[in-house]
Amino acid sequence: MSEVKRSYKLNGIEPFYIGAASATFSSDGSVMATAVLEDTIVIDRINNEVLYTFEGDSSEVTALQLSPDGRFLAILSQSQQLRVFSVETGSIIKSTRLSSSCYITAADPSSTLFSFGLTDGSVVVWGI
């Protein structure tokens, strides 16, 4: 029988809410991103600090996806804008306007592809 875990580490983050639409985590849980209306906040959960606040395009964020390694963040908005940021540098590395809004996202385990399900029924796969 496995041993029961008796100690836990708590990483405290002050709660806030302004209508967040989405949140995403790196596979190890060390990086988290959450949308607050049209902006996106990226948090280092190990050190409990905000890494970046990415300003939106004045349309609410509809979907977010961190790559499993936590290095890249895809942000999609109601305006059909897709932006991929480097979490290491805070800069946009790719952007485009999609054919319709996106509410479903995924990233492959190797952190080399993002996929986006659009409301017009199409699926977009992007190399990172």
PDB file of C-alpha atoms in Angstrom:
ATOM      1  CA  MET A   1       0.000   0.000   0.000  1.00  0.00           C
ATOM      2  CA  SER A   2       1.366   3.443  -0.877  1.00  0.00           C
ATOM      3  CA  GLU A   3       2.284   5.894   1.836  1.00  0.00           C
ATOM      4  CA  VAL A   4      -0.180   8.678   2.571  1.00  0.00           C
ATOM      5  CA  LYS A   5       1.163  12.142   1.834  1.00  0.00           C
ATOM      6  CA  ARG A   6       1.220  14.169   5.044  1.00  0.00           C
ATOM      7  CA  SER A   7       2.841  17.441   4.031  1.00  0.00           C
ATOM      8  CA  TYR A   8       1.772  19.927   1.420  1.00  0.00           C
ATOM      9  CA  LYS A   9       3.303  23.081  -0.002  1.00  0.00           C
ATOM     10  CA  LEU A  10       0.926  25.968  -0.621  1.00  0.00           C
ATOM     11  CA  ASN A  11       1.718  28.638  -3.180  1.00  0.00           C
ATOM     12  CA  GLY A  12      -0.554  31.534  -2.306  1.00  0.00           C
ATOM     13  CA  ILE A  13      -1.913  33.826  -4.999  1.00  0.00           C
ATOM     14  CA  GLU A  14      -4.210  36.683  -4.074  1.00  0.00           C
ATOM     15  CA  PRO A  15      -7.632  36.010  -5.628  1.00  0.00           C
ATOM     16  CA  PHE A  16      -9.130  38.538  -8.010  1.00  0.00           C
ATOM     17  CA  TYR A  17     -12.050  38.464 -10.421  1.00  0.00           C
ATOM     18  CA  ILE A  18     -13.070  40.828 -13.169  1.00  0.00           C
ATOM     19  CA  GLY A  19     -14.787  38.386 -15.510  1.00  0.00           C
ATOM     20  CA  ALA A  20     -11.941  36.057 -16.503  1.00  0.00           C
ATOM     21  CA  ALA A  21     -12.827  33.933 -19.509  1.00  0.00           C
ATOM     22  CA  SER A  22     -10.029  31.419 -19.453  1.00  0.00           C
ATOM     23  CA  ALA A  23      -6.951  30.145 -17.660  1.00  0.00           C
ATOM     24  CA  THR A  24      -4.131  27.843 -18.738  1.00  0.00           C
ATOM     25  CA  PHE A  25      -1.151  26.188 -17.027  1.00  0.00           C
ATOM     26  CA  SER A  26       2.196  24.795 -18.125  1.00  0.00           C
ATOM     27  CA  SER A  27       2.408  21.010 -17.744  1.00  0.00           C
ATOM     28  CA  ASP A  28       4.480  21.301 -14.547  1.00  0.00           C
ATOM     29  CA  GLY A  29       2.134  23.956 -13.114  1.00  0.00           C
ATOM     30  CA  SER A  30       4.890  26.546 -12.707  1.00  0.00           C
ATOM     31  CA  VAL A  31       3.404  29.079 -15.163  1.00  0.00           C
ATOM     32  CA  MET A  32      -0.225  30.193 -15.308  1.00  0.00           C
ATOM     33  CA  ALA A  33      -1.973  32.630 -17.631  1.00  0.00           C
ATOM     34  CA  THR A  34      -5.452  34.037 -17.160  1.00  0.00           C
ATOM     35  CA  ALA A  35      -7.575  36.468 -19.126  1.00  0.00           C
ATOM     36  CA  VAL A  36      -9.059  39.563 -17.526  1.00  0.00           C
ATOM     37  CA  LEU A  37     -11.417  41.076 -20.106  1.00  0.00           C
ATOM     38  CA  GLU A  38      -9.110  41.943 -23.047  1.00  0.00           C
ATOM     39  CA  ASP A  39      -5.806  41.642 -21.149  1.00  0.00           C
ATOM     40  CA  THR A  40      -3.859  38.533 -20.146  1.00  0.00           C
ATOM     41  CA  ILE A  41      -1.790  38.101 -16.988  1.00  0.00           C
ATOM     42  CA  VAL A  42       1.068  35.568 -16.875  1.00  0.00           C
ATOM     43  CA  ILE A  43       2.113  34.407 -13.399  1.00  0.00           C
ATOM     44  CA  ASP A  44       5.176  32.530 -12.163  1.00  0.00           C
ATOM     45  CA  ARG A  45       3.511  30.272  -9.586  1.00  0.00           C
ATOM     46  CA  ILE A  46       6.821  29.155  -8.045  1.00  0.00           C
ATOM     47  CA  ASN A  47       7.843  32.701  -7.053  1.00  0.00           C
ATOM     48  CA  ASN A  48       4.288  34.116  -6.841  1.00  0.00           C
ATOM     49  CA  GLU A  49       5.030  36.993  -9.196  1.00  0.00           C
ATOM     50  CA  VAL A  50       3.383  38.466 -12.251  1.00  0.00           C
ATOM     51  CA  LEU A  51       5.728  37.962 -15.195  1.00  0.00           C
ATOM     52  CA  TYR A  52       3.769  39.949 -17.779  1.00  0.00           C
ATOM     53  CA  THR A  53       0.499  41.664 -18.406  1.00  0.00           C
ATOM     54  CA  PHE A  54      -0.189  41.449 -22.133  1.00  0.00           C
ATOM     55  CA  GLU A  55      -2.475  44.234 -23.292  1.00  0.00           C
ATOM     56  CA  GLY A  56      -5.379  43.137 -25.430  1.00  0.00           C
ATOM     57  CA  ASP A  57      -6.676  44.463 -28.722  1.00  0.00           C
ATOM     58  CA  SER A  58      -9.789  46.007 -27.047  1.00  0.00           C
ATOM     59  CA  SER A  59     -11.787  42.791 -27.609  1.00  0.00           C
ATOM     60  CA  GLU A  60     -12.302  40.236 -24.839  1.00  0.00           C
ATOM     61  CA  VAL A  61     -10.062  37.180 -24.774  1.00  0.00           C
ATOM     62  CA  THR A  62     -11.955  34.045 -25.843  1.00  0.00           C
ATOM     63  CA  ALA A  63      -9.230  31.405 -25.394  1.00  0.00           C
ATOM     64  CA  LEU A  64      -5.719  30.934 -24.036  1.00  0.00           C
ATOM     65  CA  GLN A  65      -3.208  28.119 -24.400  1.00  0.00           C
ATOM     66  CA  LEU A  66       0.241  27.731 -22.862  1.00  0.00           C
ATOM     67  CA  SER A  67       2.623  25.280 -24.482  1.00  0.00           C
ATOM     68  CA  PRO A  68       3.328  22.355 -22.126  1.00  0.00           C
ATOM     69  CA  ASP A  69       6.889  23.609 -21.547  1.00  0.00           C
ATOM     70  CA  GLY A  70       5.493  27.036 -20.534  1.00  0.00           C
ATOM     71  CA  ARG A  71       7.581  28.908 -23.130  1.00  0.00           C
ATOM     72  CA  PHE A  72       4.787  30.074 -25.469  1.00  0.00           C
ATOM     73  CA  LEU A  73       1.319  31.517 -24.934  1.00  0.00           C
ATOM     74  CA  ALA A  74      -1.423  31.728 -27.571  1.00  0.00           C
ATOM     75  CA  ILE A  75      -4.031  34.425 -26.931  1.00  0.00           C
ATOM     76  CA  LEU A  76      -7.219  34.575 -29.002  1.00  0.00           C
ATOM     77  CA  SER A  77      -9.787  37.351 -28.833  1.00  0.00           C
ATOM     78  CA  GLN A  78     -13.338  38.116 -29.908  1.00  0.00           C
ATOM     79  CA  SER A  79     -11.862  40.181 -32.769  1.00  0.00           C
ATOM     80  CA  GLN A  80     -10.559  36.884 -34.263  1.00  0.00           C
ATOM     81  CA  GLN A  81      -6.985  37.985 -33.581  1.00  0.00           C
ATOM     82  CA  LEU A  82      -4.476  35.244 -32.706  1.00  0.00           C
ATOM     83  CA  ARG A  83      -1.217  36.260 -31.052  1.00  0.00           C
ATOM     84  CA  VAL A  84       1.543  33.932 -29.851  1.00  0.00           C
ATOM     85  CA  PHE A  85       3.873  35.371 -27.213  1.00  0.00           C
ATOM     86  CA  SER A  86       7.238  34.200 -25.940  1.00  0.00           C
ATOM     87  CA  VAL A  87       6.835  33.854 -22.169  1.00  0.00           C
ATOM     88  CA  GLU A  88      10.627  34.192 -21.818  1.00  0.00           C
ATOM     89  CA  THR A  89      10.844  37.594 -23.557  1.00  0.00           C
ATOM     90  CA  GLY A  90       7.275  38.915 -23.436  1.00  0.00           C
ATOM     91  CA  SER A  91       7.314  39.618 -27.177  1.00  0.00           C
ATOM     92  CA  ILE A  92       4.876  38.593 -29.913  1.00  0.00           C
ATOM     93  CA  ILE A  93       6.451  35.931 -32.121  1.00  0.00           C
ATOM     94  CA  LYS A  94       3.458  35.306 -34.441  1.00  0.00           C
ATOM     95  CA  SER A  95       0.092  36.889 -35.103  1.00  0.00           C
ATOM     96  CA  THR A  96      -2.737  36.592 -37.593  1.00  0.00           C
ATOM     97  CA  ARG A  97      -6.441  37.211 -37.967  1.00  0.00           C
ATOM     98  CA  LEU A  98      -8.521  34.023 -38.077  1.00  0.00           C
ATOM     99  CA  SER A  99     -11.635  33.342 -40.168  1.00  0.00           C
ATOM    100  CA  SER A 100     -13.871  33.262 -37.053  1.00  0.00           C
ATOM    101  CA  SER A 101     -13.695  33.324 -33.255  1.00  0.00           C
ATOM    102  CA  CYS A 102     -11.942  30.564 -31.324  1.00  0.00           C
ATOM    103  CA  TYR A 103     -13.042  29.012 -28.036  1.00  0.00           C
ATOM    104  CA  ILE A 104     -11.175  25.663 -28.111  1.00  0.00           C
ATOM    105  CA  THR A 105      -7.388  25.301 -28.039  1.00  0.00           C
ATOM    106  CA  ALA A 106      -4.772  22.615 -27.504  1.00  0.00           C
ATOM    107  CA  ALA A 107      -0.998  22.210 -27.657  1.00  0.00           C
ATOM    108  CA  ASP A 108       0.917  19.056 -28.526  1.00  0.00           C
ATOM    109  CA  PRO A 109       3.123  17.461 -25.830  1.00  0.00           C
ATOM    110  CA  SER A 110       6.355  18.423 -27.628  1.00  0.00           C
ATOM    111  CA  SER A 111       5.424  22.150 -27.453  1.00  0.00           C
ATOM    112  CA  THR A 112       5.829  22.567 -31.223  1.00  0.00           C
ATOM    113  CA  LEU A 113       2.187  22.894 -32.353  1.00  0.00           C
ATOM    114  CA  PHE A 114      -0.932  24.772 -31.288  1.00  0.00           C
ATOM    115  CA  SER A 115      -4.379  23.853 -32.613  1.00  0.00           C
ATOM    116  CA  PHE A 116      -7.446  26.075 -32.586  1.00  0.00           C
ATOM    117  CA  GLY A 117     -11.102  25.102 -33.088  1.00  0.00           C
ATOM    118  CA  LEU A 118     -13.030  27.952 -34.686  1.00  0.00           C
ATOM    119  CA  THR A 119     -16.737  28.716 -34.537  1.00  0.00           C
ATOM    120  CA  ASP A 120     -17.050  28.337 -38.337  1.00  0.00           C
ATOM    121  CA  GLY A 121     -16.160  24.634 -37.938  1.00  0.00           C
ATOM    122  CA  SER A 122     -12.570  24.892 -39.123  1.00  0.00           C
ATOM    123  CA  VAL A 123      -9.452  23.827 -37.247  1.00  0.00           C
ATOM    124  CA  VAL A 124      -6.164  25.718 -37.515  1.00  0.00           C
ATOM    125  CA  VAL A 125      -2.855  24.048 -36.610  1.00  0.00           C
ATOM    126  CA  TRP A 126       0.133  26.348 -36.148  1.00  0.00           C
ATOM    127  CA  GLY A 127       3.789  25.504 -35.716  1.00  0.00           C
ATOM    128  CA  ILE A 128       5.363  27.395 -32.846  1.00  0.00           C
TER     129      ILE A 128
END
